[in-house]
Amino acid sequence: MWDLLLLAEINKTWFLLPLALAISLVYQASRYELPEKILRRAARMFAWILGFMFAVFALLGLLSWNL
Amino acid sequence: MSSSQVNLKEPWLAAVLAWLIPGLGHWYQDRRFKAVLYFVCIMGTFVSGMILGDGKVLQFSWERERRTYGYLAQVLVGLPSLPALVQAWRLPDEPRDGGWDRRRARLEKPLKGTFHGILDARLSTGETRSVAVEGTIQVEEAPDGGFRNPVTGTFVGMTPEGSQVDLSLMFLNSIEPAIFPSRDRGLSVDVSGQFVNGESIESGSTLTGVVENARSIFNSYAAPLDEIGLREVNGNLGKFYELGLVFTWIAGLLNLLAIWDAFEGPAYGYGDEEPAADGDASPSTEPESQKQPATAGAAAPTTASPPNSGSSPPSTPQPKKG
């Protein structure tokens, strides 16, 4: 059985990274055919998702400052 | 949008193959890069979800009280999700009461294997003792003995302190369903016997735990949880169960994009169109004087159309000259 204790040590936010990467790659692969185009656009989308999540995280952190 | 530069072969066949195994439809169309990309990303997400949810996130039920709407997304992954339909069909009609009634469940065949669990022992001195035990169990159903569920069998094991325990099994209190998403099978049984130091264990003592690897993969993969199992999984896995569900749902939804790509081709075109046409323009280095006016330059191509004009996204008609 999977070592759930090991999993429990991992912050669940880190699971966003592979998920966002997979979503970016598959979405862009369904838009274009050329591999380099897919990879370039997927990298941009991945960075955009992370940037957006970080901005939301920062905003929430700011709003909850000293609470 | 269908691209003339992509040979889709038989689109319907490709779409079905892409549904059955992510990437297979694209492999059939000789689009090998996409085939590998789809397979790795979609199956990777699906398998990750299954691992996070300890294999208990894939199930199908369409009973009124417990419909698994999430399966409508999971089924888009294709073959790996289809056994859930078979397991739902294999479920016995009885006993079911918002799930299975484990207290009325019967042992459908003899069970033998490594067991670990807790012995709640009533000693002849009147004292009660609860100890962890691990050993070998052998249990089978006895001829009907009335309202209880009689079994015959033995348990021989050890406590963590090293005391040997010999038990005779008497009545089955409860047992997990035969079809259940776990290789181990939980049960609770009334026992009597003795510790090796001579202390007698009276009837009414209970042995509760799991028999390891008691189920085949056929009886455990994609099998539905009963109400008790669902509570246990939520208690044991917590948020990881929900993460596992979300991962498998997303994997299915991503495969929907792949299926459509196999059927219809890439949505925005081949990818070698003019930058201005697909909105992927890199910062321009040409002098300002050579740029098109803002009103026309944004929509109209600055050069001749690419050879695969059929794959280009529709653009605004060019303004007539003169």
mmCIF file of C-alpha atoms in Angstrom:
data_model
loop_
_atom_site.group_PDB
_atom_site.id
_atom_site.type_symbol
_atom_site.label_atom_id
_atom_site.label_comp_id
_atom_site.label_asym_id
_atom_site.label_seq_id
_atom_site.Cartn_x
_atom_site.Cartn_y
_atom_site.Cartn_z
ATOM 1 C CA MET A 1 0.000 0.000 0.000
ATOM 2 C CA TRP A 2 1.134 3.521 -0.713
ATOM 3 C CA ASP A 3 2.926 5.075 2.198
ATOM 4 C CA LEU A 4 0.273 7.556 3.278
ATOM 5 C CA LEU A 5 2.396 8.841 6.114
ATOM 6 C CA LEU A 6 4.966 10.009 3.595
ATOM 7 C CA LEU A 7 2.227 11.630 1.524
ATOM 8 C CA ALA A 8 0.828 13.373 4.571
ATOM 9 C CA GLU A 9 4.145 15.156 5.045
ATOM 10 C CA ILE A 10 3.791 16.846 1.652
ATOM 11 C CA ASN A 11 1.944 20.139 1.501
ATOM 12 C CA LYS A 12 -1.036 19.562 -0.749
ATOM 13 C CA THR A 13 -0.300 22.738 -2.694
ATOM 14 C CA TRP A 14 2.658 20.998 -4.351
ATOM 15 C CA PHE A 15 0.238 18.663 -6.110
ATOM 16 C CA LEU A 16 -0.802 21.679 -8.145
ATOM 17 C CA LEU A 17 2.498 21.668 -10.062
ATOM 18 C CA PRO A 18 2.214 18.358 -11.957
ATOM 19 C CA LEU A 19 -1.499 18.922 -12.429
ATOM 20 C CA ALA A 20 -0.998 22.386 -13.924
ATOM 21 C CA LEU A 21 1.781 21.027 -16.130
ATOM 22 C CA ALA A 22 -0.402 18.208 -17.450
ATOM 23 C CA ILE A 23 -3.323 20.557 -18.072
ATOM 24 C CA SER A 24 -1.086 23.046 -19.904
ATOM 25 C CA LEU A 25 0.463 20.394 -22.125
ATOM 26 C CA VAL A 26 -2.777 18.639 -23.016
ATOM 27 C CA TYR A 27 -4.693 21.855 -23.612
ATOM 28 C CA GLN A 28 -2.042 23.304 -25.906
ATOM 29 C CA ALA A 29 -1.589 19.965 -27.677
ATOM 30 C CA SER A 30 -5.271 20.073 -28.539
ATOM 31 C CA ARG A 31 -4.818 23.575 -30.028
ATOM 32 C CA TYR A 32 -1.693 23.064 -32.201
ATOM 33 C CA GLU A 33 0.183 20.337 -34.005
ATOM 34 C CA LEU A 34 3.822 21.449 -34.055
ATOM 35 C CA PRO A 35 5.718 20.093 -31.024
ATOM 36 C CA GLU A 36 7.804 23.230 -30.483
ATOM 37 C CA LYS A 37 4.707 25.394 -30.640
ATOM 38 C CA ILE A 38 2.892 23.125 -28.166
ATOM 39 C CA LEU A 39 5.805 23.142 -25.741
ATOM 40 C CA ARG A 40 6.328 26.894 -25.972
ATOM 41 C CA ARG A 41 2.671 27.713 -25.446
ATOM 42 C CA ALA A 42 2.372 25.108 -22.672
ATOM 43 C CA ALA A 43 5.339 26.620 -20.836
ATOM 44 C CA ARG A 44 3.707 30.032 -21.070
ATOM 45 C CA MET A 45 0.363 28.714 -19.850
ATOM 46 C CA PHE A 46 2.034 26.848 -16.984
ATOM 47 C CA ALA A 47 3.844 30.018 -15.903
ATOM 48 C CA TRP A 48 0.607 31.970 -16.186
ATOM 49 C CA ILE A 49 -1.273 29.494 -13.975
ATOM 50 C CA LEU A 50 1.471 29.559 -11.345
ATOM 51 C CA GLY A 51 1.653 33.335 -11.481
ATOM 52 C CA PHE A 52 -2.101 33.614 -11.059
ATOM 53 C CA MET A 53 -2.095 31.183 -8.149
ATOM 54 C CA PHE A 54 0.764 33.027 -6.515
ATOM 55 C CA ALA A 55 -1.058 36.341 -6.936
ATOM 56 C CA VAL A 56 -4.171 34.891 -5.295
ATOM 57 C CA PHE A 57 -2.013 33.417 -2.549
ATOM 58 C CA ALA A 58 -0.320 36.774 -1.982
ATOM 59 C CA LEU A 59 -3.650 38.608 -1.954
ATOM 60 C CA LEU A 60 -5.128 36.200 0.574
ATOM 61 C CA GLY A 61 -1.977 36.440 2.665
ATOM 62 C CA LEU A 62 -2.233 40.214 2.598
ATOM 63 C CA LEU A 63 -5.906 40.232 3.527
ATOM 64 C CA SER A 64 -5.325 37.891 6.429
ATOM 65 C CA TRP A 65 -2.311 39.804 7.720
ATOM 66 C CA ASN A 66 -2.354 39.994 11.527
ATOM 67 C CA LEU A 67 -5.658 38.185 11.797
ATOM 68 C CA MET B 1 -11.060 22.818 -36.813
ATOM 69 C CA SER B 2 -9.637 20.318 -39.253
ATOM 70 C CA SER B 3 -6.135 20.992 -40.556
ATOM 71 C CA SER B 4 -5.258 19.998 -44.087
ATOM 72 C CA GLN B 5 -1.680 19.272 -42.966
ATOM 73 C CA VAL B 6 -2.859 16.569 -40.560
ATOM 74 C CA ASN B 7 -3.960 13.226 -41.932
ATOM 75 C CA LEU B 8 -6.771 12.218 -39.588
ATOM 76 C CA LYS B 9 -7.321 8.881 -41.435
ATOM 77 C CA GLU B 10 -10.656 7.589 -40.104
ATOM 78 C CA PRO B 11 -11.657 10.261 -37.573
ATOM 79 C CA TRP B 12 -14.364 8.163 -35.886
ATOM 80 C CA LEU B 13 -12.024 5.224 -35.395
ATOM 81 C CA ALA B 14 -9.300 7.538 -34.121
ATOM 82 C CA ALA B 15 -11.721 9.119 -31.651
ATOM 83 C CA VAL B 16 -12.809 5.743 -30.302
ATOM 84 C CA LEU B 17 -9.186 4.620 -29.957
ATOM 85 C CA ALA B 18 -8.312 7.904 -28.242
ATOM 86 C CA TRP B 19 -11.130 7.281 -25.775
ATOM 87 C CA LEU B 20 -10.150 3.667 -25.089
ATOM 88 C CA ILE B 21 -6.521 4.502 -24.321
ATOM 89 C CA PRO B 22 -5.376 8.133 -24.218
ATOM 90 C CA GLY B 23 -2.993 8.699 -27.117
ATOM 91 C CA LEU B 24 -3.888 5.533 -29.021
ATOM 92 C CA GLY B 25 -5.984 7.404 -31.584
ATOM 93 C CA HIS B 26 -3.095 9.764 -32.316
ATOM 94 C CA TRP B 27 -0.688 6.839 -32.600
ATOM 95 C CA TYR B 28 -3.035 5.355 -35.192
ATOM 96 C CA GLN B 29 -2.913 8.680 -37.054
ATOM 97 C CA ASP B 30 0.910 8.637 -36.905
ATOM 98 C CA ARG B 31 0.919 11.707 -34.651
ATOM 99 C CA ARG B 32 3.477 10.105 -32.362
ATOM 100 C CA PHE B 33 4.549 13.152 -30.365
ATOM 101 C CA LYS B 34 0.976 13.909 -29.368
ATOM 102 C CA ALA B 35 0.259 10.246 -28.703
ATOM 103 C CA VAL B 36 3.069 10.041 -26.173
ATOM 104 C CA LEU B 37 2.224 13.442 -24.675
ATOM 105 C CA TYR B 38 -1.447 12.561 -24.192
ATOM 106 C CA PHE B 39 -0.690 9.119 -22.805
ATOM 107 C CA VAL B 40 1.892 10.336 -20.295
ATOM 108 C CA CYS B 41 -0.072 13.391 -19.131
ATOM 109 C CA ILE B 42 -3.536 11.848 -18.966
ATOM 110 C CA MET B 43 -2.609 8.410 -17.683
ATOM 111 C CA GLY B 44 -0.089 9.988 -15.323
ATOM 112 C CA THR B 45 -2.812 12.201 -13.859
ATOM 113 C CA PHE B 46 -5.249 9.297 -13.647
ATOM 114 C CA VAL B 47 -2.791 6.906 -11.983
ATOM 115 C CA SER B 48 -1.636 9.650 -9.591
ATOM 116 C CA GLY B 49 -5.253 10.144 -8.566
ATOM 117 C CA MET B 50 -5.703 6.430 -8.013
ATOM 118 C CA ILE B 51 -2.588 6.313 -5.837
ATOM 119 C CA LEU B 52 -3.604 9.390 -3.843
ATOM 120 C CA GLY B 53 -7.028 7.858 -3.228
ATOM 121 C CA ASP B 54 -5.547 4.451 -2.342
ATOM 122 C CA GLY B 55 -7.365 2.874 -5.298
ATOM 123 C CA LYS B 56 -10.790 3.743 -3.885
ATOM 124 C CA VAL B 57 -11.702 6.748 -6.027
ATOM 125 C CA LEU B 58 -12.898 4.876 -9.107
ATOM 126 C CA GLN B 59 -16.395 3.526 -8.639
ATOM 127 C CA PHE B 60 -19.764 3.602 -10.312
ATOM 128 C CA SER B 61 -23.175 3.579 -8.710
ATOM 129 C CA TRP B 62 -26.411 4.932 -10.101
ATOM 130 C CA GLU B 63 -28.617 4.210 -7.128
ATOM 131 C CA ARG B 64 -30.732 7.166 -6.138
ATOM 132 C CA GLU B 65 -29.020 7.772 -2.798
ATOM 133 C CA ARG B 66 -25.433 7.508 -3.925
ATOM 134 C CA ARG B 67 -24.938 8.428 -7.535
ATOM 135 C CA THR B 68 -21.297 8.836 -8.495
ATOM 136 C CA TYR B 69 -21.565 11.775 -10.865
ATOM 137 C CA GLY B 70 -17.777 12.031 -10.907
ATOM 138 C CA TYR B 71 -17.692 8.778 -12.842
ATOM 139 C CA LEU B 72 -19.125 10.644 -15.821
ATOM 140 C CA ALA B 73 -15.744 12.403 -16.019
ATOM 141 C CA GLN B 74 -13.684 9.341 -15.087
ATOM 142 C CA VAL B 75 -15.247 7.221 -17.819
ATOM 143 C CA LEU B 76 -13.702 9.532 -20.427
ATOM 144 C CA VAL B 77 -10.331 7.953 -19.608
ATOM 145 C CA GLY B 78 -11.601 4.834 -21.345
ATOM 146 C CA LEU B 79 -10.506 1.287 -20.618
ATOM 147 C CA PRO B 80 -8.992 1.886 -17.158
ATOM 148 C CA SER B 81 -12.365 3.185 -15.953
ATOM 149 C CA LEU B 82 -14.657 0.591 -17.521
ATOM 150 C CA PRO B 83 -14.169 -2.138 -14.872
ATOM 151 C CA ALA B 84 -16.203 0.072 -12.503
ATOM 152 C CA LEU B 85 -19.275 -0.657 -14.639
ATOM 153 C CA VAL B 86 -18.586 -4.378 -14.432
ATOM 154 C CA GLN B 87 -18.129 -4.223 -10.656
ATOM 155 C CA ALA B 88 -21.408 -2.347 -10.226
ATOM 156 C CA TRP B 89 -23.122 -5.022 -12.295
ATOM 157 C CA ARG B 90 -21.508 -7.830 -10.268
ATOM 158 C CA LEU B 91 -22.746 -6.526 -6.926
ATOM 159 C CA PRO B 92 -25.155 -8.847 -5.207
ATOM 160 C CA ASP B 93 -28.689 -7.508 -4.779
ATOM 161 C CA GLU B 94 -28.805 -8.626 -1.176
ATOM 162 C CA PRO B 95 -28.051 -7.688 1.506
ATOM 163 C CA ARG B 96 -28.157 -3.982 0.804
ATOM 164 C CA ASP B 97 -29.440 -1.273 3.026
ATOM 165 C CA GLY B 98 -27.802 1.975 2.039
ATOM 166 C CA GLY B 99 -24.784 -0.141 1.159
ATOM 167 C CA TRP B 100 -24.080 -3.648 2.335
ATOM 168 C CA ASP B 101 -24.993 -4.866 5.768
ATOM 169 C CA ARG B 102 -21.730 -6.309 6.987
ATOM 170 C CA ARG B 103 -23.424 -7.998 9.920
ATOM 171 C CA ARG B 104 -25.622 -10.031 7.614
ATOM 172 C CA ALA B 105 -22.892 -10.757 5.089
ATOM 173 C CA ARG B 106 -21.772 -14.337 4.797
ATOM 174 C CA LEU B 107 -18.462 -15.934 4.056
ATOM 175 C CA GLU B 108 -18.853 -17.075 0.480
ATOM 176 C CA LYS B 109 -15.719 -19.251 0.531
ATOM 177 C CA PRO B 110 -13.066 -20.345 3.062
ATOM 178 C CA LEU B 111 -10.567 -17.667 3.958
ATOM 179 C CA LYS B 112 -6.941 -18.312 4.827
ATOM 180 C CA GLY B 113 -3.989 -15.992 5.223
ATOM 181 C CA THR B 114 -1.994 -13.625 7.342
ATOM 182 C CA PHE B 115 -4.131 -11.707 9.785
ATOM 183 C CA HIS B 116 -3.404 -8.658 11.908
ATOM 184 C CA GLY B 117 -5.759 -6.896 14.228
ATOM 185 C CA ILE B 118 -6.955 -6.513 17.805
ATOM 186 C CA LEU B 119 -8.033 -9.221 20.242
ATOM 187 C CA ASP B 120 -10.510 -8.073 22.871
ATOM 188 C CA ALA B 121 -10.133 -10.942 25.291
ATOM 189 C CA ARG B 122 -12.353 -11.811 28.234
ATOM 190 C CA LEU B 123 -10.212 -13.836 30.593
ATOM 191 C CA SER B 124 -11.517 -16.507 32.918
ATOM 192 C CA THR B 125 -10.524 -14.290 35.828
ATOM 193 C CA GLY B 126 -13.182 -11.779 34.709
ATOM 194 C CA GLU B 127 -10.504 -9.371 33.510
ATOM 195 C CA THR B 128 -10.665 -7.987 29.972
ATOM 196 C CA ARG B 129 -7.590 -7.326 27.877
ATOM 197 C CA SER B 130 -7.178 -5.714 24.481
ATOM 198 C CA VAL B 131 -4.000 -6.710 22.618
ATOM 199 C CA ALA B 132 -2.671 -6.387 19.083
ATOM 200 C CA VAL B 133 -2.126 -9.765 17.429
ATOM 201 C CA GLU B 134 -0.622 -10.995 14.181
ATOM 202 C CA GLY B 135 -0.650 -14.515 12.821
ATOM 203 C CA THR B 136 -2.381 -16.957 10.539
ATOM 204 C CA ILE B 137 -6.124 -17.326 10.287
ATOM 205 C CA GLN B 138 -8.216 -20.002 8.680
ATOM 206 C CA VAL B 139 -11.967 -19.603 8.623
ATOM 207 C CA GLU B 140 -14.899 -21.152 6.818
ATOM 208 C CA GLU B 141 -18.636 -21.106 7.176
ATOM 209 C CA ALA B 142 -20.193 -23.732 9.420
ATOM 210 C CA PRO B 143 -23.616 -25.325 8.915
ATOM 211 C CA ASP B 144 -26.405 -22.911 9.734
ATOM 212 C CA GLY B 145 -26.722 -22.372 13.439
ATOM 213 C CA GLY B 146 -29.738 -20.119 13.748
ATOM 214 C CA PHE B 147 -29.789 -16.343 13.803
ATOM 215 C CA ARG B 148 -26.033 -16.022 14.224
ATOM 216 C CA ASN B 149 -23.441 -16.693 11.577
ATOM 217 C CA PRO B 150 -21.410 -19.706 12.784
ATOM 218 C CA VAL B 151 -17.929 -20.351 11.425
ATOM 219 C CA THR B 152 -15.209 -22.861 12.085
ATOM 220 C CA GLY B 153 -11.502 -22.196 11.994
ATOM 221 C CA THR B 154 -8.449 -21.218 13.968
ATOM 222 C CA PHE B 155 -6.152 -18.328 14.584
ATOM 223 C CA VAL B 156 -2.556 -18.871 15.680
ATOM 224 C CA GLY B 157 -0.553 -15.755 16.304
ATOM 225 C CA MET B 158 1.590 -13.642 18.537
ATOM 226 C CA THR B 159 1.213 -10.480 20.538
ATOM 227 C CA PRO B 160 3.883 -7.747 20.230
ATOM 228 C CA GLU B 161 5.245 -8.929 23.598
ATOM 229 C CA GLY B 162 5.878 -12.346 22.131
ATOM 230 C CA SER B 163 3.027 -14.276 23.756
ATOM 231 C CA GLN B 164 1.484 -16.909 21.538
ATOM 232 C CA VAL B 165 -2.290 -16.967 21.128
ATOM 233 C CA ASP B 166 -4.356 -19.976 20.011
ATOM 234 C CA LEU B 167 -7.959 -19.260 19.204
ATOM 235 C CA SER B 168 -10.987 -21.148 17.924
ATOM 236 C CA LEU B 169 -13.330 -19.116 15.767
ATOM 237 C CA MET B 170 -17.027 -19.349 16.628
ATOM 238 C CA PHE B 171 -19.292 -16.702 15.105
ATOM 239 C CA LEU B 172 -18.784 -14.176 12.357
ATOM 240 C CA ASN B 173 -19.864 -10.761 13.661
ATOM 241 C CA SER B 174 -19.216 -8.815 10.489
ATOM 242 C CA ILE B 175 -17.192 -9.024 7.312
ATOM 243 C CA GLU B 176 -16.422 -6.669 4.457
ATOM 244 C CA PRO B 177 -18.155 -7.394 1.151
ATOM 245 C CA ALA B 178 -16.483 -9.826 -1.222
ATOM 246 C CA ILE B 179 -16.293 -7.091 -3.877
ATOM 247 C CA PHE B 180 -14.599 -4.121 -2.279
ATOM 248 C CA PRO B 181 -11.751 -1.773 -3.281
ATOM 249 C CA SER B 182 -9.047 -3.301 -1.112
ATOM 250 C CA ARG B 183 -6.863 -6.390 -1.388
ATOM 251 C CA ASP B 184 -7.130 -6.878 2.394
ATOM 252 C CA ARG B 185 -10.447 -8.028 3.827
ATOM 253 C CA GLY B 186 -11.676 -6.890 7.215
ATOM 254 C CA LEU B 187 -13.676 -9.083 9.541
ATOM 255 C CA SER B 188 -14.755 -9.398 13.155
ATOM 256 C CA VAL B 189 -15.273 -12.805 14.726
ATOM 257 C CA ASP B 190 -16.190 -14.182 18.159
ATOM 258 C CA VAL B 191 -13.453 -16.438 19.513
ATOM 259 C CA SER B 192 -12.400 -18.540 22.465
ATOM 260 C CA GLY B 193 -9.043 -20.080 23.282
ATOM 261 C CA GLN B 194 -6.017 -19.403 25.379
ATOM 262 C CA PHE B 195 -2.750 -17.583 25.687
ATOM 263 C CA VAL B 196 0.209 -19.936 25.696
ATOM 264 C CA ASN B 197 0.917 -19.049 29.324
ATOM 265 C CA GLY B 198 -2.293 -20.860 30.173
ATOM 266 C CA GLU B 199 -4.665 -17.939 30.585
ATOM 267 C CA SER B 200 -8.031 -18.977 29.223
ATOM 268 C CA ILE B 201 -9.875 -16.743 26.761
ATOM 269 C CA GLU B 202 -13.622 -17.081 27.252
ATOM 270 C CA SER B 203 -16.289 -17.078 24.566
ATOM 271 C CA GLY B 204 -17.549 -13.583 23.898
ATOM 272 C CA SER B 205 -14.025 -12.428 23.131
ATOM 273 C CA THR B 206 -13.678 -10.716 19.773
ATOM 274 C CA LEU B 207 -10.991 -10.760 17.130
ATOM 275 C CA THR B 208 -11.149 -7.783 14.747
ATOM 276 C CA GLY B 209 -8.763 -7.017 11.902
ATOM 277 C CA VAL B 210 -7.878 -7.753 8.292
ATOM 278 C CA VAL B 211 -6.787 -10.796 6.334
ATOM 279 C CA GLU B 212 -4.006 -9.641 4.032
ATOM 280 C CA ASN B 213 -4.365 -10.140 0.266
ATOM 281 C CA ALA B 214 -7.640 -11.963 0.685
ATOM 282 C CA ARG B 215 -9.157 -10.462 -2.443
ATOM 283 C CA SER B 216 -8.070 -10.840 -6.031
ATOM 284 C CA ILE B 217 -7.584 -7.783 -8.215
ATOM 285 C CA PHE B 218 -10.744 -8.873 -10.047
ATOM 286 C CA ASN B 219 -12.695 -8.426 -6.804
ATOM 287 C CA SER B 220 -11.016 -5.193 -5.737
ATOM 288 C CA TYR B 221 -10.168 -2.972 -8.738
ATOM 289 C CA ALA B 222 -12.763 -0.233 -9.288
ATOM 290 C CA ALA B 223 -15.140 -1.832 -6.811
ATOM 291 C CA PRO B 224 -17.615 0.451 -5.023
ATOM 292 C CA LEU B 225 -17.356 1.408 -1.369
ATOM 293 C CA ASP B 226 -20.167 0.775 1.069
ATOM 294 C CA GLU B 227 -21.200 3.436 3.591
ATOM 295 C CA ILE B 228 -18.824 2.160 6.270
ATOM 296 C CA GLY B 229 -15.978 1.949 3.783
ATOM 297 C CA LEU B 230 -16.603 5.507 2.629
ATOM 298 C CA ARG B 231 -16.444 6.789 6.195
ATOM 299 C CA GLU B 232 -13.250 4.841 6.840
ATOM 300 C CA VAL B 233 -11.597 6.117 3.678
ATOM 301 C CA ASN B 234 -12.479 9.721 4.485
ATOM 302 C CA GLY B 235 -11.145 9.218 7.995
ATOM 303 C CA ASN B 236 -7.924 7.533 6.925
ATOM 304 C CA LEU B 237 -7.063 9.524 3.809
ATOM 305 C CA GLY B 238 -8.691 12.865 4.553
ATOM 306 C CA LYS B 239 -8.034 15.411 1.819
ATOM 307 C CA PHE B 240 -5.986 12.930 -0.198
ATOM 308 C CA TYR B 241 -9.169 11.053 -1.040
ATOM 309 C CA GLU B 242 -10.655 14.237 -2.484
ATOM 310 C CA LEU B 243 -7.398 15.047 -4.279
ATOM 311 C CA GLY B 244 -7.473 11.594 -5.818
ATOM 312 C CA LEU B 245 -11.033 12.123 -6.991
ATOM 313 C CA VAL B 246 -10.172 15.486 -8.549
ATOM 314 C CA PHE B 247 -7.107 14.076 -10.320
ATOM 315 C CA THR B 248 -9.102 11.266 -11.919
ATOM 316 C CA TRP B 249 -11.891 13.653 -12.944
ATOM 317 C CA ILE B 250 -9.420 16.038 -14.542
ATOM 318 C CA ALA B 251 -7.714 13.160 -16.350
ATOM 319 C CA GLY B 252 -11.035 12.217 -17.923
ATOM 320 C CA LEU B 253 -11.851 15.782 -18.904
ATOM 321 C CA LEU B 254 -8.398 16.230 -20.429
ATOM 322 C CA ASN B 255 -8.965 13.135 -22.518
ATOM 323 C CA LEU B 256 -12.083 14.768 -23.906
ATOM 324 C CA LEU B 257 -9.779 17.370 -25.481
ATOM 325 C CA ALA B 258 -7.586 14.589 -26.858
ATOM 326 C CA ILE B 259 -10.574 12.716 -28.277
ATOM 327 C CA TRP B 260 -11.768 15.833 -30.060
ATOM 328 C CA ASP B 261 -8.260 16.470 -31.355
ATOM 329 C CA ALA B 262 -8.170 12.954 -32.799
ATOM 330 C CA PHE B 263 -11.549 13.459 -34.434
ATOM 331 C CA GLU B 264 -11.273 17.010 -35.685
ATOM 332 C CA GLY B 265 -7.587 17.962 -35.630
ATOM 333 C CA PRO B 266 -5.934 20.793 -33.722
ATOM 334 C CA ALA B 267 -8.366 23.534 -32.819
ATOM 335 C CA TYR B 268 -6.262 26.562 -33.783
ATOM 336 C CA GLY B 269 -4.402 25.063 -36.736
ATOM 337 C CA TYR B 270 -1.094 23.418 -37.454
ATOM 338 C CA GLY B 271 0.972 25.954 -35.557
ATOM 339 C CA ASP B 272 3.125 27.366 -38.357
ATOM 340 C CA GLU B 273 0.741 30.201 -39.178
ATOM 341 C CA GLU B 274 1.807 33.795 -39.120
ATOM 342 C CA PRO B 275 2.340 35.046 -35.582
ATOM 343 C CA ALA B 276 -0.131 37.890 -36.009
ATOM 344 C CA ALA B 277 -2.847 35.456 -37.041
ATOM 345 C CA ASP B 278 -2.716 33.246 -33.951
ATOM 346 C CA GLY B 279 -1.918 35.950 -31.448
ATOM 347 C CA ASP B 280 1.516 34.515 -30.705
ATOM 348 C CA ALA B 281 3.488 37.498 -31.999
ATOM 349 C CA SER B 282 6.846 38.019 -30.446
ATOM 350 C CA PRO B 283 8.023 41.566 -29.852
ATOM 351 C CA SER B 284 8.536 43.132 -33.236
ATOM 352 C CA THR B 285 11.951 44.463 -34.241
ATOM 353 C CA GLU B 286 10.947 46.065 -37.513
ATOM 354 C CA PRO B 287 11.005 49.850 -37.773
ATOM 355 C CA GLU B 288 7.847 51.737 -36.982
ATOM 356 C CA SER B 289 7.631 53.026 -40.537
ATOM 357 C CA GLN B 290 7.267 49.465 -41.933
ATOM 358 C CA LYS B 291 4.461 48.470 -39.594
ATOM 359 C CA GLN B 292 0.890 48.234 -40.828
ATOM 360 C CA PRO B 293 -1.593 50.748 -39.542
ATOM 361 C CA ALA B 294 -3.089 49.592 -36.248
ATOM 362 C CA THR B 295 -6.559 49.166 -37.710
ATOM 363 C CA ALA B 296 -5.530 46.738 -40.433
ATOM 364 C CA GLY B 297 -2.214 45.391 -39.194
ATOM 365 C CA ALA B 298 -3.701 43.574 -36.240
ATOM 366 C CA ALA B 299 -6.011 41.474 -38.340
ATOM 367 C CA ALA B 300 -4.609 41.296 -41.838
ATOM 368 C CA PRO B 301 -1.545 39.173 -42.567
ATOM 369 C CA THR B 302 1.515 41.154 -43.611
ATOM 370 C CA THR B 303 2.703 38.484 -46.061
ATOM 371 C CA ALA B 304 1.111 35.971 -48.349
ATOM 372 C CA SER B 305 -0.994 33.257 -46.788
ATOM 373 C CA PRO B 306 0.894 30.123 -45.695
ATOM 374 C CA PRO B 307 0.690 27.085 -47.952
ATOM 375 C CA ASN B 308 -1.794 25.412 -45.644
ATOM 376 C CA SER B 309 -4.373 28.086 -45.904
ATOM 377 C CA GLY B 310 -7.023 25.588 -44.893
ATOM 378 C CA SER B 311 -5.454 25.254 -41.467
ATOM 379 C CA SER B 312 -5.299 28.952 -40.720
ATOM 380 C CA PRO B 313 -7.821 30.366 -38.326
ATOM 381 C CA PRO B 314 -10.426 32.597 -39.917
ATOM 382 C CA SER B 315 -9.244 36.154 -40.157
ATOM 383 C CA THR B 316 -10.880 39.463 -40.801
ATOM 384 C CA PRO B 317 -11.263 40.166 -44.548
ATOM 385 C CA GLN B 318 -8.494 42.361 -45.861
ATOM 386 C CA PRO B 319 -9.428 45.924 -46.776
ATOM 387 C CA LYS B 320 -9.708 46.484 -50.489
ATOM 388 C CA LYS B 321 -6.861 48.457 -52.022
ATOM 389 C CA GLY B 322 -7.584 51.651 -53.845
#
